[in-house]
Short mmCIF file of C-alpha atoms and ligand atoms in Angstrom, two decimals:
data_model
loop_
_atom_site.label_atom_id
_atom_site.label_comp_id
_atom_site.label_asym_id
_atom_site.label_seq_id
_atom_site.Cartn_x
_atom_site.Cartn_y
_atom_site.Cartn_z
CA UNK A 1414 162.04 131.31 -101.89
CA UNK A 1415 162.12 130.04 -98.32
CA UNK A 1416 160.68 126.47 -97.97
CA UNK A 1417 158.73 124.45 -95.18
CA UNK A 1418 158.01 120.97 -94.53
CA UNK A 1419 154.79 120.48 -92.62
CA UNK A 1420 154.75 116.84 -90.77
CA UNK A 1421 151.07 116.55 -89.97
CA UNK A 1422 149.29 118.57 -92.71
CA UNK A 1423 146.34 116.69 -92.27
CA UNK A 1424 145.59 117.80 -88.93
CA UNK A 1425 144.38 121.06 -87.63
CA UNK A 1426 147.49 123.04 -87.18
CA UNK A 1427 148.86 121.48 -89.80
CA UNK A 1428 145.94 123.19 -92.26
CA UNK A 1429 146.37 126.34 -90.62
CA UNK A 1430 149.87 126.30 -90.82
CA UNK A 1431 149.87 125.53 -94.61
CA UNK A 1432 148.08 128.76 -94.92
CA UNK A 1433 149.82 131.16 -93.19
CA UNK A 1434 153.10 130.17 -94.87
CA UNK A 1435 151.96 130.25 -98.19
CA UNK A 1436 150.51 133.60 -97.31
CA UNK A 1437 154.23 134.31 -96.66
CA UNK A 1438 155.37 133.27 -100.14
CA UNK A 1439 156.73 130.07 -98.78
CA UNK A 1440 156.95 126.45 -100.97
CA UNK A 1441 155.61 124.53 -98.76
CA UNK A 1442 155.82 120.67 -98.82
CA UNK A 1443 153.23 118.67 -96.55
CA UNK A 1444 153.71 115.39 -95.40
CA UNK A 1445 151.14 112.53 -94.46
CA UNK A 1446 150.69 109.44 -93.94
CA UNK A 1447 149.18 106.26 -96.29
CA UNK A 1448 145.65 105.86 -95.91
CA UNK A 1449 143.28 103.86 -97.65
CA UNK A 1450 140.92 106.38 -97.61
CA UNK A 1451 141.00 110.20 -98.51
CA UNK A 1452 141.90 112.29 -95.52
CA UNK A 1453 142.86 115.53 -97.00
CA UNK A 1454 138.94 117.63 -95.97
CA UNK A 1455 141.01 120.66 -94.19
CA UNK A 1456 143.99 121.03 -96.95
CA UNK A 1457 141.64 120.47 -100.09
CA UNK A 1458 141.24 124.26 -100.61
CA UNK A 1459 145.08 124.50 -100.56
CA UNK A 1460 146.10 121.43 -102.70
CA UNK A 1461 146.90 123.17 -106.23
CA UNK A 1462 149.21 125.22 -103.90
CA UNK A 1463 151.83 123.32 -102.32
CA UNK A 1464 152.97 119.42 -102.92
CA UNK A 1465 151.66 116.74 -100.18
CA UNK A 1466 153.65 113.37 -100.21
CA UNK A 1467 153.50 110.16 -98.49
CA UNK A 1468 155.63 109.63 -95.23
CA UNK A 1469 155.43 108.62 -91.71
CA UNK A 1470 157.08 109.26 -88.32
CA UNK A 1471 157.63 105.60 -87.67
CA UNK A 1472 159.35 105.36 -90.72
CA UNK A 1473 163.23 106.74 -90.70
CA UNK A 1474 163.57 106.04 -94.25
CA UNK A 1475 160.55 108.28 -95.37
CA UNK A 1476 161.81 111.02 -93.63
CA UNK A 1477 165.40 111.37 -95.25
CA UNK A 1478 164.18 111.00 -98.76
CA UNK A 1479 161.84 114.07 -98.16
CA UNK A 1480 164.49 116.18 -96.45
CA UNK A 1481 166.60 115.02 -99.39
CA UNK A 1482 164.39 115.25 -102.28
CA UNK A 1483 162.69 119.11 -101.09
CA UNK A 1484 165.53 120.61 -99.58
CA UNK A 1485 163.27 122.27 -97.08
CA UNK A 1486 165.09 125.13 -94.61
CA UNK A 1487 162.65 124.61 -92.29
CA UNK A 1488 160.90 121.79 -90.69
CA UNK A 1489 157.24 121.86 -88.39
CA UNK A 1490 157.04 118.71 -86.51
CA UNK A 1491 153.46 118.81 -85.97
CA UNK A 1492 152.46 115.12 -86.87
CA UNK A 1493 151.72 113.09 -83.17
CA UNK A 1494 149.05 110.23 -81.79
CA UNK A 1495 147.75 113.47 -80.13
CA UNK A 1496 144.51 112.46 -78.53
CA UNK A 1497 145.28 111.91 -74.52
CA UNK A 1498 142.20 109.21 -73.97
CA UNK A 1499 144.02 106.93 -77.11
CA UNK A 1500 147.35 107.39 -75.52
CA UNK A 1501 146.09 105.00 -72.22
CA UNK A 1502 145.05 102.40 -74.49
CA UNK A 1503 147.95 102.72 -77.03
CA UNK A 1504 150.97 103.91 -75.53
CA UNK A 1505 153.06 102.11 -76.82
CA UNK A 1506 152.20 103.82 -81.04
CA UNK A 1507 152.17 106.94 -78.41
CA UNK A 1508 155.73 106.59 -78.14
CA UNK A 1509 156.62 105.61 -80.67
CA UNK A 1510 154.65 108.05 -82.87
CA UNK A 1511 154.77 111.21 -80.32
CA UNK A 1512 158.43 110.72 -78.75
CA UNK A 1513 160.65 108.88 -81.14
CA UNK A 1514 159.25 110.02 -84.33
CA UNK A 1515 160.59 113.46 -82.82
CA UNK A 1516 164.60 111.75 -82.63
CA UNK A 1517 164.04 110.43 -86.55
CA UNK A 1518 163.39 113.65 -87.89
CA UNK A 1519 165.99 115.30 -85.91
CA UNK A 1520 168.28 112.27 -87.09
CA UNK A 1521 167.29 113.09 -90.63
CA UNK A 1522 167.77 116.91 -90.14
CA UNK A 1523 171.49 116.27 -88.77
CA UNK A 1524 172.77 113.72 -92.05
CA UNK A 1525 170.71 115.81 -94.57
CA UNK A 1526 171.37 119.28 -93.57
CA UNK A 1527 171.87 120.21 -89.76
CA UNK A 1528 171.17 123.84 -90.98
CA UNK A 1529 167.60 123.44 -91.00
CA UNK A 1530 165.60 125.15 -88.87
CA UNK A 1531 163.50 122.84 -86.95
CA UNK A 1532 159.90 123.42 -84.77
CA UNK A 1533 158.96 120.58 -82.19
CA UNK A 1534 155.04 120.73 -81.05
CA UNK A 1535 155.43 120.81 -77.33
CA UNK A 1536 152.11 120.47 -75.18
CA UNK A 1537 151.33 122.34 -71.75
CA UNK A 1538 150.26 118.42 -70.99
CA UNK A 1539 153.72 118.36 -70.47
CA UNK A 1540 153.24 120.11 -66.98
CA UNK A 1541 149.89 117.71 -66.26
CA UNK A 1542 149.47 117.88 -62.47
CA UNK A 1543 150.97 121.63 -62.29
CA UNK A 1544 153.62 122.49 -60.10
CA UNK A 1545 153.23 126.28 -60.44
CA UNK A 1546 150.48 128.21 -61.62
CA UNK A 1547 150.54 130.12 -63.98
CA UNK A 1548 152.95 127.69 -66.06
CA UNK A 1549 156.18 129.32 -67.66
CA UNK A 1550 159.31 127.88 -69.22
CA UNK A 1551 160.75 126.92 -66.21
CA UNK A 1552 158.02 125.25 -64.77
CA UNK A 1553 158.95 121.75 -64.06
CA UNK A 1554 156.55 119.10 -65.95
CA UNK A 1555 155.01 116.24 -64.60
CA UNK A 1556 152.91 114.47 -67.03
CA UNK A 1557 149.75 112.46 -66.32
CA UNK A 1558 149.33 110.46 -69.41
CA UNK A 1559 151.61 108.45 -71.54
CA UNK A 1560 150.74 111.21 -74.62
CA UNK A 1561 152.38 114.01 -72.57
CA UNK A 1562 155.12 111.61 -71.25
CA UNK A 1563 156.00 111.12 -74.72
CA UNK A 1564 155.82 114.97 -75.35
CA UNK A 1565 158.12 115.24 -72.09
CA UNK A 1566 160.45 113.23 -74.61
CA UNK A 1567 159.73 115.29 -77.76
CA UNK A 1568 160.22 118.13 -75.90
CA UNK A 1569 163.81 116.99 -74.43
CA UNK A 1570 165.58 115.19 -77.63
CA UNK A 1571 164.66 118.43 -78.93
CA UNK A 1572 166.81 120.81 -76.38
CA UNK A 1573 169.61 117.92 -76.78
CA UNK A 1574 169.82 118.33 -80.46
CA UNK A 1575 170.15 121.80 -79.71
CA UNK A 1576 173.08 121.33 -77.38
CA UNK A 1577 174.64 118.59 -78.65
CA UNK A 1578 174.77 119.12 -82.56
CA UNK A 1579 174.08 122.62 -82.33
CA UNK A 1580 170.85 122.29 -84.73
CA UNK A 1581 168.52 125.31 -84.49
CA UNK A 1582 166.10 123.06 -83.32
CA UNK A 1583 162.87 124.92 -81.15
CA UNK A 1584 160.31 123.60 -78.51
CA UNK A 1585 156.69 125.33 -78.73
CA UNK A 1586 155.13 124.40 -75.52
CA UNK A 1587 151.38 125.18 -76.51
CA UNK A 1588 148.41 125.14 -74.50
CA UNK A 1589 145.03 124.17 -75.95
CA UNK A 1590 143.95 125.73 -79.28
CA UNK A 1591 140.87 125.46 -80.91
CA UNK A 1592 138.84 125.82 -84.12
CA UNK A 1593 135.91 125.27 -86.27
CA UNK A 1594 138.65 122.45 -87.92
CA UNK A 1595 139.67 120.79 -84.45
CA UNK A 1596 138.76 116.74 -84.48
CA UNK A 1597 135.57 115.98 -83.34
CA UNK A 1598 136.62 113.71 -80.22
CA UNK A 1599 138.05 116.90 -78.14
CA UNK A 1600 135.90 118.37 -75.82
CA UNK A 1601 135.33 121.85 -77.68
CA UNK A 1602 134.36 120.55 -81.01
CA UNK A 1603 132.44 117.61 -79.40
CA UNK A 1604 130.54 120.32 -77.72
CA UNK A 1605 129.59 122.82 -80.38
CA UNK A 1606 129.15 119.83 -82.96
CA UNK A 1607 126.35 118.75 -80.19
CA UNK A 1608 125.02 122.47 -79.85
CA UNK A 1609 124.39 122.37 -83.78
CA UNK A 1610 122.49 118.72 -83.54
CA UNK A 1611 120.90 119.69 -80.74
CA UNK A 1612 119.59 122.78 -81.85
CA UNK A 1613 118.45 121.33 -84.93
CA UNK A 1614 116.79 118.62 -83.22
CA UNK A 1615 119.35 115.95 -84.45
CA UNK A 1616 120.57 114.82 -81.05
CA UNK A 1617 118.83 115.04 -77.42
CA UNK A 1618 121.65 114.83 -75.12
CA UNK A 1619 125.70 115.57 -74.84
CA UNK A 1620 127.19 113.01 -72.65
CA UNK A 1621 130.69 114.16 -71.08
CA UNK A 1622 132.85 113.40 -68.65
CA UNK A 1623 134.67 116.14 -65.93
CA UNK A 1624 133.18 119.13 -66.74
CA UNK A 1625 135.73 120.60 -64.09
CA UNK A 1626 138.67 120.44 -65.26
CA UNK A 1627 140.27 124.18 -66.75
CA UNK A 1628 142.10 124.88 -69.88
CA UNK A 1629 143.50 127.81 -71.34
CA UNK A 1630 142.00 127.90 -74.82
CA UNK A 1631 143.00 129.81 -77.66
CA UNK A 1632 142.39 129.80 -81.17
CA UNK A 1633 144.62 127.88 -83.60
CA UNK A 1634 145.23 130.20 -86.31
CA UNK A 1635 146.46 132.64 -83.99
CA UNK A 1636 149.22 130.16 -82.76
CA UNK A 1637 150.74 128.89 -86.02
CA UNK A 1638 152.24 132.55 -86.26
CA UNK A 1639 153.65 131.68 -83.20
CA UNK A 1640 155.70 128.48 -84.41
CA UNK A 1641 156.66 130.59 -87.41
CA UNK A 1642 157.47 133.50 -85.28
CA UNK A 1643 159.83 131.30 -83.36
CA UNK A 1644 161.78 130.44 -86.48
CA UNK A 1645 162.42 133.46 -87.58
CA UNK A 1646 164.28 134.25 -84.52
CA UNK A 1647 168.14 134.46 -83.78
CA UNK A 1648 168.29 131.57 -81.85
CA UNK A 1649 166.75 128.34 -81.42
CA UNK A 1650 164.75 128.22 -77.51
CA UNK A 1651 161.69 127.44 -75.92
CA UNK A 1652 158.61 129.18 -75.75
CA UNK A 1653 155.65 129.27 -73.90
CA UNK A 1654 152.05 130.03 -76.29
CA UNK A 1655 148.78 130.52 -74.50
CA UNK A 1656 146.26 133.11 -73.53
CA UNK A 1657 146.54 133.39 -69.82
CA UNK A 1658 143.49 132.73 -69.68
CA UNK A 1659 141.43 129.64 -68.06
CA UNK A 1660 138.11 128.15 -68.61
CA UNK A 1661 136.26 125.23 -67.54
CA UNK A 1662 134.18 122.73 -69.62
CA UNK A 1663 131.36 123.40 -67.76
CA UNK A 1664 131.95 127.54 -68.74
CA UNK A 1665 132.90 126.26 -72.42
CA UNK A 1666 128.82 124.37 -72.33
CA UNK A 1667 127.24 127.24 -70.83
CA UNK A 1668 128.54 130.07 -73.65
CA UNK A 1669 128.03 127.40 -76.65
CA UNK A 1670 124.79 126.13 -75.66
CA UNK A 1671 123.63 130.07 -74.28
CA UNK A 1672 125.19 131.09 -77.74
CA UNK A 1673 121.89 129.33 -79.57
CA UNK A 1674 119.54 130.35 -76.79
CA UNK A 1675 119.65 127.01 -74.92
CA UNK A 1676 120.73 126.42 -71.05
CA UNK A 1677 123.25 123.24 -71.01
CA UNK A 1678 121.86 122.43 -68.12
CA UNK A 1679 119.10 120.53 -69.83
CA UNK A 1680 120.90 118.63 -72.32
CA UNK A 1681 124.56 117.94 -70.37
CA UNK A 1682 125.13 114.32 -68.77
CA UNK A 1683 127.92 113.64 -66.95
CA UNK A 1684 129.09 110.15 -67.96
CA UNK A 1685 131.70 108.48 -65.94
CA UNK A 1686 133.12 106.91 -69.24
CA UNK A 1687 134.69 109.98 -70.46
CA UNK A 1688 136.34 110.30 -67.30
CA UNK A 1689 140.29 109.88 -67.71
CA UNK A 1690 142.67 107.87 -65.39
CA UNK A 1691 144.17 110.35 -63.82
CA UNK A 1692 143.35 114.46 -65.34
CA UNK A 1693 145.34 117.39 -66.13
CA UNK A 1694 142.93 119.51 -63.58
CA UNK A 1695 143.99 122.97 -64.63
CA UNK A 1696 146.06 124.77 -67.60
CA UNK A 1697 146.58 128.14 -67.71
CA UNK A 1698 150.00 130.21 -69.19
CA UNK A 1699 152.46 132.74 -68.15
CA UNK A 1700 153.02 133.92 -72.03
CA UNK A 1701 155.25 136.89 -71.35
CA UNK A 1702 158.15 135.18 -72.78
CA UNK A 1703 156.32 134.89 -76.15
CA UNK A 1704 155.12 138.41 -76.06
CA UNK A 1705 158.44 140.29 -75.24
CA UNK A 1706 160.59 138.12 -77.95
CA UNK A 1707 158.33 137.54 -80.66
CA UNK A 1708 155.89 140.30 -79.75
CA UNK A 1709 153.06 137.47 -80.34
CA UNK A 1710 149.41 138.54 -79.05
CA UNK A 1711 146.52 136.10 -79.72
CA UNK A 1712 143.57 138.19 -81.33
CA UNK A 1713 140.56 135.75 -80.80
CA UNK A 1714 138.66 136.06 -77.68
CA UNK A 1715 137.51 132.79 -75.42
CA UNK A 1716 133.73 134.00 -76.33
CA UNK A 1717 134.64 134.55 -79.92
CA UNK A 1718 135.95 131.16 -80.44
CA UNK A 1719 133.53 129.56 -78.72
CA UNK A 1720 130.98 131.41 -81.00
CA UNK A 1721 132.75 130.88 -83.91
CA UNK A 1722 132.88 126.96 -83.71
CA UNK A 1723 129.23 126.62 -82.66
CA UNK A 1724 128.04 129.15 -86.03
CA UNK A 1725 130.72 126.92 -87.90
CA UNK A 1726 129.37 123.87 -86.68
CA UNK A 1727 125.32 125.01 -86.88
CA UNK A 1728 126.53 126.20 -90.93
CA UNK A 1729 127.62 122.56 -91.71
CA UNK A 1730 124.98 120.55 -89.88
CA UNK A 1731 122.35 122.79 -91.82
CA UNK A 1732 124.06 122.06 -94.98
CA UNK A 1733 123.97 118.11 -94.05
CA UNK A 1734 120.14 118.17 -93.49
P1 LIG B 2977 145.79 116.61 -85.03
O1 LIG B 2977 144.69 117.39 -85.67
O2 LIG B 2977 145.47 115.37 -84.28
O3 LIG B 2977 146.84 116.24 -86.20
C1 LIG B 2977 147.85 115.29 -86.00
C2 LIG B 2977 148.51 114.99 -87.33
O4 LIG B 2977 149.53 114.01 -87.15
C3 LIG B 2977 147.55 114.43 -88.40
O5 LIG B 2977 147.87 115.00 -89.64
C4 LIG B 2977 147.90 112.94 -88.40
O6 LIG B 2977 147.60 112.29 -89.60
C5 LIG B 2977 149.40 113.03 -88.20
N1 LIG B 2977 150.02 111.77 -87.81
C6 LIG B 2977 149.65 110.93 -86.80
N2 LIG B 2977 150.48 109.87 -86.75
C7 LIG B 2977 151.40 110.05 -87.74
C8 LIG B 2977 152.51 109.30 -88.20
N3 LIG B 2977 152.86 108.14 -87.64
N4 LIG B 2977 153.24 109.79 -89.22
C9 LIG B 2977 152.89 110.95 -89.83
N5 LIG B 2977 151.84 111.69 -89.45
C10 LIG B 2977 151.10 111.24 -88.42
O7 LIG B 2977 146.65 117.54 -84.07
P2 LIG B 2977 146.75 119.15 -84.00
O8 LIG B 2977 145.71 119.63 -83.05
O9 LIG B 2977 146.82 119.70 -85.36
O10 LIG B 2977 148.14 119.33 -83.25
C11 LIG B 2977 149.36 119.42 -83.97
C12 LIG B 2977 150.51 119.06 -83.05
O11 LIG B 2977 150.54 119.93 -81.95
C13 LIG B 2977 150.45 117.66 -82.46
O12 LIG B 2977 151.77 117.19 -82.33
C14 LIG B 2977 149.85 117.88 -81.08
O13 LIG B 2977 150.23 116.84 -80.20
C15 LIG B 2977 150.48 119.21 -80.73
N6 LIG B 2977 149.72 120.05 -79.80
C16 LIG B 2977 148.42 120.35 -80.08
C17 LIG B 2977 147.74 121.21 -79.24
C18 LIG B 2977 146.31 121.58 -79.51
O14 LIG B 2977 145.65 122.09 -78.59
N7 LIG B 2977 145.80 121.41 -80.72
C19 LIG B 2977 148.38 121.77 -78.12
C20 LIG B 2977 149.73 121.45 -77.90
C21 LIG B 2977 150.39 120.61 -78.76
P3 LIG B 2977 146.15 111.62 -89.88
O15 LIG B 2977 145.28 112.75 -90.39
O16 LIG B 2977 146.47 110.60 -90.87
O17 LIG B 2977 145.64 111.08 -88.57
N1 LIG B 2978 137.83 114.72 -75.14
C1 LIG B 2978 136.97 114.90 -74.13
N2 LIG B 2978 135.72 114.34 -74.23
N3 LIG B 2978 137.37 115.60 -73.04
C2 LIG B 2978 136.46 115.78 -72.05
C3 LIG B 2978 135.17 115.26 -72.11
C4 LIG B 2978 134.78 114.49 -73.24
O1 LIG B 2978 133.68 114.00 -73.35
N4 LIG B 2978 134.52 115.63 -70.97
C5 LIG B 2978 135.37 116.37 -70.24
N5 LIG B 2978 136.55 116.44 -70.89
C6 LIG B 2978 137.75 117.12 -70.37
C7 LIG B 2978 138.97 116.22 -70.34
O2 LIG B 2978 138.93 115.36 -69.20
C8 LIG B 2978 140.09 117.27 -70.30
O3 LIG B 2978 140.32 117.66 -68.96
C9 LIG B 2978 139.50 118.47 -71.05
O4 LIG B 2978 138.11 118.19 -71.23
C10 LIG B 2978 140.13 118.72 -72.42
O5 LIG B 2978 140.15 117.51 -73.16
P1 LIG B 2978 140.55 117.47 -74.73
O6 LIG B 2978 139.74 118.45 -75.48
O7 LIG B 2978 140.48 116.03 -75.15
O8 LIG B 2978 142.04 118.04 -74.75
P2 LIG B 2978 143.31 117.76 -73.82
O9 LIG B 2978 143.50 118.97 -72.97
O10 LIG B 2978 143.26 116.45 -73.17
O11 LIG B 2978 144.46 117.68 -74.92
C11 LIG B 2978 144.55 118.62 -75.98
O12 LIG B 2978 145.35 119.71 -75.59
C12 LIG B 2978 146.72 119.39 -75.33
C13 LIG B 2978 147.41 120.69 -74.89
O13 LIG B 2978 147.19 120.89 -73.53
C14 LIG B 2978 145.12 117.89 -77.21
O14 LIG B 2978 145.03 118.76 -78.33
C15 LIG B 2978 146.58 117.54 -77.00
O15 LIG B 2978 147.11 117.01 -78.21
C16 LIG B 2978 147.32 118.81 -76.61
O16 LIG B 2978 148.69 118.56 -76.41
#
């Protein structure tokens, strides 16, 4: 039976990813971190079903006892301080979370068992104030917040465990994806979440900041068959996940709020607060790479997801009264 260890199972991908490799008759082991509190709402359904244990990217020790104890032949490194606005005010747990956590578990993978296949969550905020459009592989990064300069990092230890201990040891570079489970903070989910109150008279108002800048959005189950895709290849590389696609905030408003027969222009503020110190203007992805090796299509439209979050998001603020 092949086996996985999920860093980050608490998080979005790290729910979706849980399910897709179970689906695949995987054991999967999930890792996260102490809390005082429960934190387990999007793997709950999946609990009886694989084994979750206590461990933490800042903590070398944590991560050789798991490798040691499960025996896992392959690893998802999906566990970051992943929020860009946090990263300006604590970028220092940024890198130390986001970049080195990325060198212990490659450390533990090499004196535990270098044969294990390894998956580093790259970012397209890697190539922040784009030096080619659309972005590719090759395209040269130049990060514009200390969250993608630490995925810069991630993204190089990785190649240079690759070429200097020969570890099969993968970069997904993956542009924004999206779902009825993302964290509330980011704009899509802060959106629709405000389409539901709204509509439902809960809230009068969404305050936001640049409703300018472009992203290509995609939806997140779709690109967890991607990392495992990339895997099950011959050899360990980089790859390049996105839709091709870009939309702005501003088109992301106008389809959720138009979605429950409301105009955003009546209930968006722009509110200098949410503005960042310097902004990733425009995403958007050249994924022919992904699509010719690991014959990887995304099957959710920008309108469907869109759609789906805001019915998702009307479904449980019904529910809450
Ligand atoms: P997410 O929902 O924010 O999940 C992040 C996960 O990392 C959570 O489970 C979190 O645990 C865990 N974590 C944080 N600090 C940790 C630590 N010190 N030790 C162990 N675990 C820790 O992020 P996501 O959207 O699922 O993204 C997954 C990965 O892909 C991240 O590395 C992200 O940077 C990267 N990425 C995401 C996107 C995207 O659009 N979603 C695009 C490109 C790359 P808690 O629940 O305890 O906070
Ligand atoms: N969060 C947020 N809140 N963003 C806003 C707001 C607001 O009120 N108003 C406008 N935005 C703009 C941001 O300035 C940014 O340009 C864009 O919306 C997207 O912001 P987020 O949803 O926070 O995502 P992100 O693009 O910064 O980062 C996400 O995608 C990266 C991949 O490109 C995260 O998931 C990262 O972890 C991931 O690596």
């Amino acid at each position: 039976m092949p086996s996985a260890l999920i860093t980050g199972i608490t998080g979005q991908d790290g729910s979706y990813l849980a399910e897709w490799l179970l689906s695949q008759g995987y054991q999967v082991v999930g890792m996260m971190r102490r809390s005082s509190t429960t934190n387990v709402g999007r793997i709950e359904h999946l609990l009886d079903d694989m084994i979750v244990l206590q461990g933490d990217l800042q903590d070398q020790g944590s991560l050789l006892s798991l490798l040691e104890e499960h025996k896992p032949t392959e690893v998802y490194n999906l566990a970051a301080q992943s929020f860009v606005p946090t990263s300006w005010n604590q970028p220092a747990l940024t890198g130390d979370v986001t970049a080195l956590g990325v060198t212990r578990i490659l450390e533990a993978i090499r004196f535990v068992n270098p044969k294990i296949r390894f998956y580093q969550a790259s970012s397209s905020e890697m190539f922040g104030k784009v030096m080619e459009v659309p972005q590719k592989e090759s395209t040269p990064f130049y990060p514009r917040s200390p969250y993608g300069v630490a995925k810069v990092y991630g993204h190089w230890i990785t190649v240079n465990y690759r070429e200097s201990f020969n570890l099969f040891a993968t970069s997904g570079i993956l542009f924004n994806h999206e779902s009825p489970r993302r964290g509330l903070e980011f704009v899509t989910r802060k959106i629709t979440d405000a389409v539901a109150k709204i509509k439902l008279e809960k809230q009068k108002e969404l305050r936001l900041g640049n409703l300018d800048a472009q992203r290509d959005w995609g939806f997140a189950g779709d690109y967890v068959r991607a990392m495992w895709l990339m895997l099950q290849q011959d050899q360990p590389d980089n790859y390049v996940i996105g839709t091709g696609e870009t939309h702005s905030v501003r088109e992301f408003c106008e389809i959720a709020f138009a979605h429950v027969g409301l105009d955003y222009k009546e209930y968006v503020v722009v509110d200098e607060r949410f503005y960042r110190p310097a902004e990733v203007d425009l995403l958007i992805s050249d994924p022919s790479k992904a699509r010719a090796q690991l014959k990887w299509e995304p099957q959710v439209s920008f309108k469907e997801l869109v759609t789906m979050m805001v019915d998702s998001d009307l479904a449980r603020q019904q529910k809450l009264g």
